[in-house]
PDB file of C-alpha atoms in Angstrom:
ATOM      1  CA  UNK A  30      48.713 -96.924  37.636  1.00  0.00           C
ATOM      2  CA  UNK A  31      47.446 -98.716  40.771  1.00  0.00           C
ATOM      3  CA  UNK A  32      49.567-101.733  39.840  1.00  0.00           C
ATOM      4  CA  UNK A  33      52.739 -99.619  39.861  1.00  0.00           C
ATOM      5  CA  UNK A  34      51.639 -97.936  43.096  1.00  0.00           C
ATOM      6  CA  UNK A  35      51.150-101.317  44.762  1.00  0.00           C
ATOM      7  CA  UNK A  36      54.573-102.462  43.564  1.00  0.00           C
ATOM      8  CA  UNK A  37      56.134 -99.270  44.947  1.00  0.00           C
ATOM      9  CA  UNK A  38      54.371 -99.784  48.291  1.00  0.00           C
ATOM     10  CA  UNK A  39      55.452-103.450  48.373  1.00  0.00           C
ATOM     11  CA  UNK A  40      59.134-102.611  47.959  1.00  0.00           C
ATOM     12  CA  UNK A  41      58.836 -99.662  50.350  1.00  0.00           C
ATOM     13  CA  UNK A  42      57.456-102.090  52.934  1.00  0.00           C
ATOM     14  CA  UNK A  43      60.365-104.472  52.296  1.00  0.00           C
ATOM     15  CA  UNK A  44      62.865-101.618  52.718  1.00  0.00           C
ATOM     16  CA  UNK A  45      61.265-100.432  55.959  1.00  0.00           C
ATOM     17  CA  UNK A  46      61.010-103.897  57.501  1.00  0.00           C
ATOM     18  CA  UNK A  47      64.447-104.911  56.224  1.00  0.00           C
ATOM     19  CA  UNK A  48      65.956-101.743  57.629  1.00  0.00           C
ATOM     20  CA  UNK A  49      64.397-102.442  61.017  1.00  0.00           C
ATOM     21  CA  UNK A  50      66.835-105.298  61.668  1.00  0.00           C
ATOM     22  CA  UNK A  51      69.761-102.949  61.047  1.00  0.00           C
ATOM     23  CA  UNK A  52      68.200-100.300  63.308  1.00  0.00           C
ATOM     24  CA  UNK A  53      67.851-102.906  66.070  1.00  0.00           C
ATOM     25  CA  UNK A  54      71.556-103.736  65.780  1.00  0.00           C
ATOM     26  CA  UNK A  55      72.455-100.046  66.034  1.00  0.00           C
ATOM     27  CA  UNK A  56      70.232 -99.381  69.044  1.00  0.00           C
ATOM     28  CA  UNK A  57      71.488-102.384  71.011  1.00  0.00           C
ATOM     29  CA  UNK A  58      74.721-100.417  71.517  1.00  0.00           C
ATOM     30  CA  UNK A  59      72.740 -97.897  73.605  1.00  0.00           C
ATOM     31  CA  UNK A  60      69.933 -99.794  75.373  1.00  0.00           C
ATOM     32  CA  UNK A  61      69.208-103.039  77.178  1.00  0.00           C
ATOM     33  CA  UNK A  62      67.371-105.149  74.569  1.00  0.00           C
ATOM     34  CA  UNK A  63      63.932-105.458  76.162  1.00  0.00           C
ATOM     35  CA  UNK A  64      63.787-101.775  77.120  1.00  0.00           C
ATOM     36  CA  UNK A  65      64.751-100.906  73.537  1.00  0.00           C
ATOM     37  CA  UNK A  66      61.851-103.020  72.242  1.00  0.00           C
ATOM     38  CA  UNK A  67      59.511-101.196  74.647  1.00  0.00           C
ATOM     39  CA  UNK A  68      60.664 -97.794  73.411  1.00  0.00           C
ATOM     40  CA  UNK A  69      60.075 -98.903  69.818  1.00  0.00           C
ATOM     41  CA  UNK A  70      56.404 -99.503  70.532  1.00  0.00           C
ATOM     42  CA  UNK A  71      56.002 -96.437  72.730  1.00  0.00           C
ATOM     43  CA  UNK A  72      56.854 -94.382  69.654  1.00  0.00           C
ATOM     44  CA  UNK A  73      54.866 -96.590  67.265  1.00  0.00           C
ATOM     45  CA  UNK A  74      51.710 -96.676  69.404  1.00  0.00           C
ATOM     46  CA  UNK A  75      51.758 -92.908  69.946  1.00  0.00           C
ATOM     47  CA  UNK A  76      52.089 -92.273  66.206  1.00  0.00           C
ATOM     48  CA  UNK A  77      49.571 -94.864  65.029  1.00  0.00           C
ATOM     49  CA  UNK A  78      46.904 -94.153  67.665  1.00  0.00           C
ATOM     50  CA  UNK A  79      47.204 -90.412  66.956  1.00  0.00           C
ATOM     51  CA  UNK A  80      46.534 -91.176  63.295  1.00  0.00           C
ATOM     52  CA  UNK A  81      43.570 -93.395  64.206  1.00  0.00           C
ATOM     53  CA  UNK A  82      41.990 -90.783  66.494  1.00  0.00           C
ATOM     54  CA  UNK A  83      42.269 -88.104  63.814  1.00  0.00           C
ATOM     55  CA  UNK A  84      41.069 -90.147  60.828  1.00  0.00           C
ATOM     56  CA  UNK A  85      38.604 -92.757  62.118  1.00  0.00           C
ATOM     57  CA  UNK A  86      35.261 -92.868  63.902  1.00  0.00           C
ATOM     58  CA  UNK A  87      34.895 -95.309  66.764  1.00  0.00           C
ATOM     59  CA  UNK A  88      38.597 -95.945  67.341  1.00  0.00           C
ATOM     60  CA  UNK A  89      38.154 -97.386  70.851  1.00  0.00           C
ATOM     61  CA  UNK A  90      37.786-101.099  71.641  1.00  0.00           C
ATOM     62  CA  UNK A  91      34.168-101.834  72.615  1.00  0.00           C
ATOM     63  CA  UNK A  92      33.637-105.587  72.674  1.00  0.00           C
ATOM     64  CA  UNK A  93      35.182-108.670  74.237  1.00  0.00           C
ATOM     65  CA  UNK A  94      36.336-109.631  70.765  1.00  0.00           C
ATOM     66  CA  UNK A  95      38.215-106.321  70.493  1.00  0.00           C
ATOM     67  CA  UNK A  96      39.954-106.951  73.821  1.00  0.00           C
ATOM     68  CA  UNK A  97      40.774-110.551  72.874  1.00  0.00           C
ATOM     69  CA  UNK A  98      42.234-109.370  69.562  1.00  0.00           C
ATOM     70  CA  UNK A  99      44.373-106.780  71.355  1.00  0.00           C
ATOM     71  CA  UNK A 100      45.526-109.539  73.718  1.00  0.00           C
ATOM     72  CA  UNK A 101      46.515-111.895  70.911  1.00  0.00           C
ATOM     73  CA  UNK A 102      48.218-109.198  68.833  1.00  0.00           C
ATOM     74  CA  UNK A 103      49.705-107.102  71.629  1.00  0.00           C
ATOM     75  CA  UNK A 104      50.648-109.919  73.972  1.00  0.00           C
ATOM     76  CA  UNK A 105      52.084-112.353  71.427  1.00  0.00           C
ATOM     77  CA  UNK A 106      52.823-110.651  68.096  1.00  0.00           C
ATOM     78  CA  UNK A 107      54.143-107.449  69.698  1.00  0.00           C
ATOM     79  CA  UNK A 108      55.353-108.177  73.239  1.00  0.00           C
ATOM     80  CA  UNK A 109      56.562-111.795  73.240  1.00  0.00           C
ATOM     81  CA  UNK A 110      57.821-111.647  69.676  1.00  0.00           C
ATOM     82  CA  UNK A 111      59.765-108.402  69.965  1.00  0.00           C
ATOM     83  CA  UNK A 112      61.231-109.094  73.392  1.00  0.00           C
ATOM     84  CA  UNK A 113      62.640-112.355  72.010  1.00  0.00           C
ATOM     85  CA  UNK A 114      63.719-110.719  68.730  1.00  0.00           C
ATOM     86  CA  UNK A 115      65.639-107.909  70.419  1.00  0.00           C
ATOM     87  CA  UNK A 116      67.301-110.232  72.924  1.00  0.00           C
ATOM     88  CA  UNK A 117      68.094-112.776  70.212  1.00  0.00           C
ATOM     89  CA  UNK A 118      69.536-110.214  67.864  1.00  0.00           C
ATOM     90  CA  UNK A 119      72.324-109.515  70.364  1.00  0.00           C
ATOM     91  CA  UNK A 120      73.803-112.833  69.187  1.00  0.00           C
ATOM     92  CA  UNK A 121      73.185-112.578  65.437  1.00  0.00           C
ATOM     93  CA  UNK A 122      73.599-110.278  62.464  1.00  0.00           C
ATOM     94  CA  UNK A 123      70.760-108.340  60.856  1.00  0.00           C
ATOM     95  CA  UNK A 124      70.710-110.792  57.953  1.00  0.00           C
ATOM     96  CA  UNK A 125      70.529-113.924  60.095  1.00  0.00           C
ATOM     97  CA  UNK A 126      67.774-112.427  62.258  1.00  0.00           C
ATOM     98  CA  UNK A 127      65.702-111.428  59.220  1.00  0.00           C
ATOM     99  CA  UNK A 128      66.131-114.807  57.550  1.00  0.00           C
ATOM    100  CA  UNK A 129      64.975-116.568  60.708  1.00  0.00           C
ATOM    101  CA  UNK A 130      62.022-114.209  60.790  1.00  0.00           C
ATOM    102  CA  UNK A 131      61.040-115.257  57.263  1.00  0.00           C
ATOM    103  CA  UNK A 132      59.595-118.379  58.913  1.00  0.00           C
ATOM    104  CA  UNK A 133      56.518-116.375  59.941  1.00  0.00           C
ATOM    105  CA  UNK A 134      54.235-117.308  56.981  1.00  0.00           C
ATOM    106  CA  UNK A 135      55.293-120.963  57.227  1.00  0.00           C
ATOM    107  CA  UNK A 136      54.847-121.178  60.998  1.00  0.00           C
ATOM    108  CA  UNK A 137      51.482-119.423  60.721  1.00  0.00           C
ATOM    109  CA  UNK A 138      50.239-121.963  58.169  1.00  0.00           C
ATOM    110  CA  UNK A 139      51.381-124.832  60.395  1.00  0.00           C
ATOM    111  CA  UNK A 140      49.727-123.383  63.520  1.00  0.00           C
ATOM    112  CA  UNK A 141      46.513-122.713  61.562  1.00  0.00           C
ATOM    113  CA  UNK A 142      46.404-126.311  60.366  1.00  0.00           C
ATOM    114  CA  UNK A 143      46.828-127.616  63.910  1.00  0.00           C
ATOM    115  CA  UNK A 144      44.530-125.127  65.650  1.00  0.00           C
ATOM    116  CA  UNK A 145      41.618-124.215  63.375  1.00  0.00           C
ATOM    117  CA  UNK A 146      42.101-126.434  60.348  1.00  0.00           C
ATOM    118  CA  UNK A 147      42.258-123.313  58.243  1.00  0.00           C
ATOM    119  CA  UNK A 148      45.180-124.511  56.127  1.00  0.00           C
ATOM    120  CA  UNK A 149      45.405-127.584  53.947  1.00  0.00           C
ATOM    121  CA  UNK A 150      48.678-129.051  55.164  1.00  0.00           C
ATOM    122  CA  UNK A 151      49.212-132.175  53.054  1.00  0.00           C
ATOM    123  CA  UNK A 152      52.332-134.365  52.969  1.00  0.00           C
ATOM    124  CA  UNK A 153      54.283-132.094  50.631  1.00  0.00           C
ATOM    125  CA  UNK A 154      53.248-129.048  52.653  1.00  0.00           C
ATOM    126  CA  UNK A 155      54.469-130.752  55.823  1.00  0.00           C
ATOM    127  CA  UNK A 156      57.786-131.472  54.091  1.00  0.00           C
ATOM    128  CA  UNK A 157      57.953-127.772  53.227  1.00  0.00           C
ATOM    129  CA  UNK A 158      57.514-126.820  56.897  1.00  0.00           C
ATOM    130  CA  UNK A 159      60.260-129.257  57.932  1.00  0.00           C
ATOM    131  CA  UNK A 160      62.573-127.955  55.201  1.00  0.00           C
ATOM    132  CA  UNK A 161      62.013-124.369  56.337  1.00  0.00           C
ATOM    133  CA  UNK A 162      63.049-125.167  59.900  1.00  0.00           C
ATOM    134  CA  UNK A 163      66.046-127.111  58.619  1.00  0.00           C
ATOM    135  CA  UNK A 164      66.966-123.979  56.657  1.00  0.00           C
ATOM    136  CA  UNK A 165      66.924-122.014  59.890  1.00  0.00           C
ATOM    137  CA  UNK A 166      69.254-124.632  61.332  1.00  0.00           C
ATOM    138  CA  UNK A 167      71.690-123.904  58.515  1.00  0.00           C
ATOM    139  CA  UNK A 168      71.377-120.176  59.098  1.00  0.00           C
ATOM    140  CA  UNK A 169      72.296-120.769  62.748  1.00  0.00           C
ATOM    141  CA  UNK A 170      75.627-122.231  61.525  1.00  0.00           C
ATOM    142  CA  UNK A 171      75.432-125.224  63.880  1.00  0.00           C
ATOM    143  CA  UNK A 172      78.632-126.158  65.634  1.00  0.00           C
ATOM    144  CA  UNK A 173      78.401-129.049  68.142  1.00  0.00           C
ATOM    145  CA  UNK A 174      81.057-127.340  70.237  1.00  0.00           C
ATOM    146  CA  UNK A 175      79.073-124.104  70.595  1.00  0.00           C
ATOM    147  CA  UNK A 176      75.379-125.020  70.545  1.00  0.00           C
ATOM    148  CA  UNK A 177      75.020-123.529  74.026  1.00  0.00           C
ATOM    149  CA  UNK A 178      75.832-119.995  72.922  1.00  0.00           C
ATOM    150  CA  UNK A 179      76.407-117.564  70.115  1.00  0.00           C
ATOM    151  CA  UNK A 180      74.371-117.542  66.945  1.00  0.00           C
ATOM    152  CA  UNK A 181      72.445-120.709  67.823  1.00  0.00           C
ATOM    153  CA  UNK A 182      71.008-119.057  70.950  1.00  0.00           C
ATOM    154  CA  UNK A 183      70.022-115.941  69.021  1.00  0.00           C
ATOM    155  CA  UNK A 184      68.351-117.889  66.240  1.00  0.00           C
ATOM    156  CA  UNK A 185      66.578-120.092  68.784  1.00  0.00           C
ATOM    157  CA  UNK A 186      65.136-117.105  70.640  1.00  0.00           C
ATOM    158  CA  UNK A 187      64.009-115.433  67.418  1.00  0.00           C
ATOM    159  CA  UNK A 188      62.421-118.699  66.223  1.00  0.00           C
ATOM    160  CA  UNK A 189      60.415-118.900  69.464  1.00  0.00           C
ATOM    161  CA  UNK A 190      59.308-115.335  68.776  1.00  0.00           C
ATOM    162  CA  UNK A 191      58.205-116.430  65.300  1.00  0.00           C
ATOM    163  CA  UNK A 192      56.019-119.118  66.889  1.00  0.00           C
ATOM    164  CA  UNK A 193      54.519-116.436  69.156  1.00  0.00           C
ATOM    165  CA  UNK A 194      53.651-114.370  66.067  1.00  0.00           C
ATOM    166  CA  UNK A 195      52.080-117.410  64.421  1.00  0.00           C
ATOM    167  CA  UNK A 196      49.952-118.264  67.474  1.00  0.00           C
ATOM    168  CA  UNK A 197      48.914-114.618  67.856  1.00  0.00           C
ATOM    169  CA  UNK A 198      47.979-114.345  64.177  1.00  0.00           C
ATOM    170  CA  UNK A 199      45.924-117.522  64.180  1.00  0.00           C
ATOM    171  CA  UNK A 200      44.297-116.638  67.487  1.00  0.00           C
ATOM    172  CA  UNK A 201      43.256-113.342  65.945  1.00  0.00           C
ATOM    173  CA  UNK A 202      41.280-115.271  63.333  1.00  0.00           C
ATOM    174  CA  UNK A 203      39.145-116.857  66.056  1.00  0.00           C
ATOM    175  CA  UNK A 204      37.669-113.566  67.332  1.00  0.00           C
ATOM    176  CA  UNK A 205      35.470-110.878  65.808  1.00  0.00           C
ATOM    177  CA  UNK A 206      36.363-107.212  66.160  1.00  0.00           C
ATOM    178  CA  UNK A 207      34.374-104.015  65.788  1.00  0.00           C
ATOM    179  CA  UNK A 208      37.128-101.668  64.662  1.00  0.00           C
ATOM    180  CA  UNK A 209      39.608-101.383  61.803  1.00  0.00           C
ATOM    181  CA  UNK A 210      42.830-103.339  61.414  1.00  0.00           C
ATOM    182  CA  UNK A 211      44.856-100.142  61.760  1.00  0.00           C
ATOM    183  CA  UNK A 212      43.081 -99.254  65.021  1.00  0.00           C
ATOM    184  CA  UNK A 213      43.618-102.784  66.309  1.00  0.00           C
ATOM    185  CA  UNK A 214      47.317-102.541  65.465  1.00  0.00           C
ATOM    186  CA  UNK A 215      47.630 -99.221  67.300  1.00  0.00           C
ATOM    187  CA  UNK A 216      45.993-100.584  70.453  1.00  0.00           C
ATOM    188  CA  UNK A 217      48.027-103.796  70.215  1.00  0.00           C
ATOM    189  CA  UNK A 218      51.228-101.754  70.014  1.00  0.00           C
ATOM    190  CA  UNK A 219      50.174 -99.746  73.065  1.00  0.00           C
ATOM    191  CA  UNK A 220      49.331-102.844  75.094  1.00  0.00           C
ATOM    192  CA  UNK A 221      52.474-104.569  73.862  1.00  0.00           C
ATOM    193  CA  UNK A 222      54.638-101.594  74.873  1.00  0.00           C
ATOM    194  CA  UNK A 223      53.251-101.709  78.426  1.00  0.00           C
ATOM    195  CA  UNK A 224      53.833-105.459  78.621  1.00  0.00           C
ATOM    196  CA  UNK A 225      57.427-105.116  77.386  1.00  0.00           C
ATOM    197  CA  UNK A 226      58.129-102.333  79.890  1.00  0.00           C
ATOM    198  CA  UNK A 227      56.817-104.592  82.662  1.00  0.00           C
ATOM    199  CA  UNK A 228      59.057-107.414  81.438  1.00  0.00           C
ATOM    200  CA  UNK A 229      62.071-105.093  81.294  1.00  0.00           C
ATOM    201  CA  UNK A 230      61.474-104.089  84.915  1.00  0.00           C
ATOM    202  CA  UNK A 231      60.793-107.676  85.958  1.00  0.00           C
ATOM    203  CA  UNK A 232      64.083-109.027  84.625  1.00  0.00           C
ATOM    204  CA  UNK A 233      66.037-106.222  86.239  1.00  0.00           C
ATOM    205  CA  UNK A 234      67.206-104.241  83.213  1.00  0.00           C
ATOM    206  CA  UNK A 235      68.636-100.829  84.028  1.00  0.00           C
ATOM    207  CA  UNK A 236      66.007 -98.226  83.206  1.00  0.00           C
ATOM    208  CA  UNK A 237      67.088 -95.123  81.341  1.00  0.00           C
ATOM    209  CA  UNK A 238      65.642 -92.380  79.184  1.00  0.00           C
ATOM    210  CA  UNK A 239      66.081 -92.628  75.399  1.00  0.00           C
ATOM    211  CA  UNK A 240      69.703 -91.984  74.440  1.00  0.00           C
ATOM    212  CA  UNK A 241      70.477 -88.502  73.110  1.00  0.00           C
ATOM    213  CA  UNK A 242      73.176 -89.634  70.663  1.00  0.00           C
ATOM    214  CA  UNK A 243      72.052 -88.812  67.087  1.00  0.00           C
ATOM    215  CA  UNK A 244      72.720 -92.393  65.930  1.00  0.00           C
ATOM    216  CA  UNK A 245      70.547 -93.799  68.715  1.00  0.00           C
ATOM    217  CA  UNK A 246      67.735 -91.301  68.132  1.00  0.00           C
ATOM    218  CA  UNK A 247      67.755 -92.000  64.401  1.00  0.00           C
ATOM    219  CA  UNK A 248      67.575 -95.770  64.963  1.00  0.00           C
ATOM    220  CA  UNK A 249      64.683 -95.436  67.445  1.00  0.00           C
ATOM    221  CA  UNK A 250      62.783 -92.992  65.229  1.00  0.00           C
ATOM    222  CA  UNK A 251      63.197 -95.299  62.236  1.00  0.00           C
ATOM    223  CA  UNK A 252      61.991 -98.308  64.240  1.00  0.00           C
ATOM    224  CA  UNK A 253      59.047 -96.588  65.874  1.00  0.00           C
ATOM    225  CA  UNK A 254      57.825 -94.395  63.035  1.00  0.00           C
ATOM    226  CA  UNK A 255      59.014 -95.885  59.742  1.00  0.00           C
ATOM    227  CA  UNK A 256      59.228 -99.643  60.285  1.00  0.00           C
ATOM    228  CA  UNK A 257      56.270 -99.827  62.701  1.00  0.00           C
ATOM    229  CA  UNK A 258      53.618 -97.102  62.316  1.00  0.00           C
ATOM    230  CA  UNK A 259      54.159 -96.375  58.600  1.00  0.00           C
ATOM    231  CA  UNK A 260      55.057 -99.925  57.592  1.00  0.00           C
ATOM    232  CA  UNK A 261      52.013-101.517  59.217  1.00  0.00           C
ATOM    233  CA  UNK A 262      49.727 -98.965  57.592  1.00  0.00           C
ATOM    234  CA  UNK A 263      51.240 -99.937  54.226  1.00  0.00           C
ATOM    235  CA  UNK A 264      50.906-103.629  55.128  1.00  0.00           C
ATOM    236  CA  UNK A 265      47.153-103.412  55.796  1.00  0.00           C
ATOM    237  CA  UNK A 266      46.623-101.301  52.686  1.00  0.00           C
ATOM    238  CA  UNK A 267      48.320-103.955  50.541  1.00  0.00           C
ATOM    239  CA  UNK A 268      46.607-106.797  52.394  1.00  0.00           C
ATOM    240  CA  UNK A 269      43.239-105.414  51.261  1.00  0.00           C
ATOM    241  CA  UNK A 270      44.440-104.980  47.655  1.00  0.00           C
ATOM    242  CA  UNK A 271      46.656-108.026  47.103  1.00  0.00           C
ATOM    243  CA  UNK A 272      45.471-110.646  49.565  1.00  0.00           C
ATOM    244  CA  UNK A 273      47.462-112.632  52.144  1.00  0.00           C
ATOM    245  CA  UNK A 274      49.504-114.773  49.757  1.00  0.00           C
ATOM    246  CA  UNK A 275      51.036-111.968  47.718  1.00  0.00           C
ATOM    247  CA  UNK A 276      51.698-109.721  50.708  1.00  0.00           C
ATOM    248  CA  UNK A 277      53.407-112.604  52.548  1.00  0.00           C
ATOM    249  CA  UNK A 278      55.970-112.684  49.755  1.00  0.00           C
ATOM    250  CA  UNK A 279      57.464-109.574  51.354  1.00  0.00           C
ATOM    251  CA  UNK A 280      58.907-111.947  53.965  1.00  0.00           C
ATOM    252  CA  UNK A 281      61.345-113.161  51.302  1.00  0.00           C
ATOM    253  CA  UNK A 282      62.407-109.706  50.116  1.00  0.00           C
ATOM    254  CA  UNK A 283      63.009-108.369  53.645  1.00  0.00           C
ATOM    255  CA  UNK A 284      65.985-110.710  54.356  1.00  0.00           C
ATOM    256  CA  UNK A 285      67.702-109.597  51.150  1.00  0.00           C
ATOM    257  CA  UNK A 286      67.314-105.947  52.187  1.00  0.00           C
ATOM    258  CA  UNK A 287      68.471-106.618  55.759  1.00  0.00           C
ATOM    259  CA  UNK A 288      71.447-108.741  54.701  1.00  0.00           C
ATOM    260  CA  UNK A 289      72.683-106.244  52.107  1.00  0.00           C
ATOM    261  CA  UNK A 290      72.113-103.266  54.427  1.00  0.00           C
ATOM    262  CA  UNK A 291      73.852-105.020  57.311  1.00  0.00           C
ATOM    263  CA  UNK A 292      76.841-105.858  55.132  1.00  0.00           C
ATOM    264  CA  UNK A 293      77.115-102.336  53.699  1.00  0.00           C
ATOM    265  CA  UNK A 294      76.322-100.259  56.795  1.00  0.00           C
ATOM    266  CA  UNK A 295      77.588-102.451  59.635  1.00  0.00           C
ATOM    267  CA  UNK A 296      80.153-104.638  57.838  1.00  0.00           C
ATOM    268  CA  UNK A 297      78.302-107.774  58.921  1.00  0.00           C
ATOM    269  CA  UNK A 298      79.585-111.035  57.406  1.00  0.00           C
ATOM    270  CA  UNK A 299      77.459-113.088  55.016  1.00  0.00           C
ATOM    271  CA  UNK A 300      78.400-116.770  55.067  1.00  0.00           C
ATOM    272  CA  UNK A 301      77.626-119.625  52.703  1.00  0.00           C
ATOM    273  CA  UNK A 302      75.502-121.192  55.487  1.00  0.00           C
ATOM    274  CA  UNK A 303      73.397-118.040  55.621  1.00  0.00           C
ATOM    275  CA  UNK A 304      72.718-118.062  51.881  1.00  0.00           C
ATOM    276  CA  UNK A 305      72.085-121.816  51.773  1.00  0.00           C
ATOM    277  CA  UNK A 306      69.727-121.662  54.752  1.00  0.00           C
ATOM    278  CA  UNK A 307      67.692-118.887  53.158  1.00  0.00           C
ATOM    279  CA  UNK A 308      67.445-120.894  49.922  1.00  0.00           C
ATOM    280  CA  UNK A 309      66.144-123.929  51.846  1.00  0.00           C
ATOM    281  CA  UNK A 310      63.552-121.774  53.657  1.00  0.00           C
ATOM    282  CA  UNK A 311      62.331-120.382  50.319  1.00  0.00           C
ATOM    283  CA  UNK A 312      62.138-123.941  48.956  1.00  0.00           C
ATOM    284  CA  UNK A 313      60.049-124.937  51.975  1.00  0.00           C
ATOM    285  CA  UNK A 314      57.721-121.996  51.371  1.00  0.00           C
ATOM    286  CA  UNK A 315      57.424-123.037  47.724  1.00  0.00           C
ATOM    287  CA  UNK A 316      56.327-126.551  48.693  1.00  0.00           C
ATOM    288  CA  UNK A 317      53.878-125.274  51.290  1.00  0.00           C
ATOM    289  CA  UNK A 318      52.321-122.666  48.991  1.00  0.00           C
ATOM    290  CA  UNK A 319      52.727-124.435  45.663  1.00  0.00           C
ATOM    291  CA  UNK A 320      49.025-124.173  44.764  1.00  0.00           C
ATOM    292  CA  UNK A 321      48.909-120.430  45.393  1.00  0.00           C
ATOM    293  CA  UNK A 322      52.122-119.991  43.396  1.00  0.00           C
ATOM    294  CA  UNK A 323      50.654-121.963  40.494  1.00  0.00           C
ATOM    295  CA  UNK A 324      47.473-119.859  40.609  1.00  0.00           C
ATOM    296  CA  UNK A 325      49.451-116.633  40.674  1.00  0.00           C
ATOM    297  CA  UNK A 326      51.610-117.702  37.742  1.00  0.00           C
ATOM    298  CA  UNK A 327      48.492-118.697  35.801  1.00  0.00           C
ATOM    299  CA  UNK A 328      46.938-115.304  36.483  1.00  0.00           C
ATOM    300  CA  UNK A 329      44.212-116.703  38.733  1.00  0.00           C
ATOM    301  CA  UNK A 330      43.308-114.954  41.994  1.00  0.00           C
ATOM    302  CA  UNK A 331      44.948-116.768  44.925  1.00  0.00           C
ATOM    303  CA  UNK A 332      42.608-118.979  46.893  1.00  0.00           C
ATOM    304  CA  UNK A 333      44.209-117.911  50.179  1.00  0.00           C
TER     305      UNK A 333
END
């Protein structure tokens, strides 16, 4: 029964994270992008920290390691990543943004190999990393006449955000914390929301209250509650049960959800470059994680 429950949670997570890219597209019609990202994590932090305070003992950060972890997660994985994602998605479709974002496991492995030596990045693994970034180049639909704008700019900004996530994730491995992963995520979302608000003010975005239009409220509620607070709780639950390799496979289901949802709900185009780029990224992931894939197929627990 637990196997079916985990599968249900896995695909629920993919639906929630895939749907988030569509919700971002919808909300960008009502908000400046960085302010919209800040509102997402206002809602998410309020929901997740409320849950933590009700269900856990010792939910407050107490050590330097706790504060460093909040800095890595909130400053990089939440604030830098989402500010760049929301700005970048002004220039792309939901599908293209989500496919670019599927670089996260690959970029994280590369940063880990360079920073802490925690990943065995051999020659074929390095080829996999290069292939993945080439796949993103295909997704960006490169046109020498328009490299200074359009989709290429959006994909570039989102890719920088992916690197921020990777650095934040690896940095998190270098510190010890005294509270749960869910509590850490809640505090990181709160810190990240404050940082994004400060950035929104700093770059001169017009400040406004959340839009009252039903479509805007629905998009913000979905982003803040479903694809952030609920989704990250599911993520950490599955991380404990399945391990990092299997849960990272959700990164390759999310783009399918986002692309299909964007095409059906927003009439977004899906080009041959988009499909080909995603295939090349998946191939790169396969080369990088070939040992874990072989272990999983053989029924052996992944080595990490």
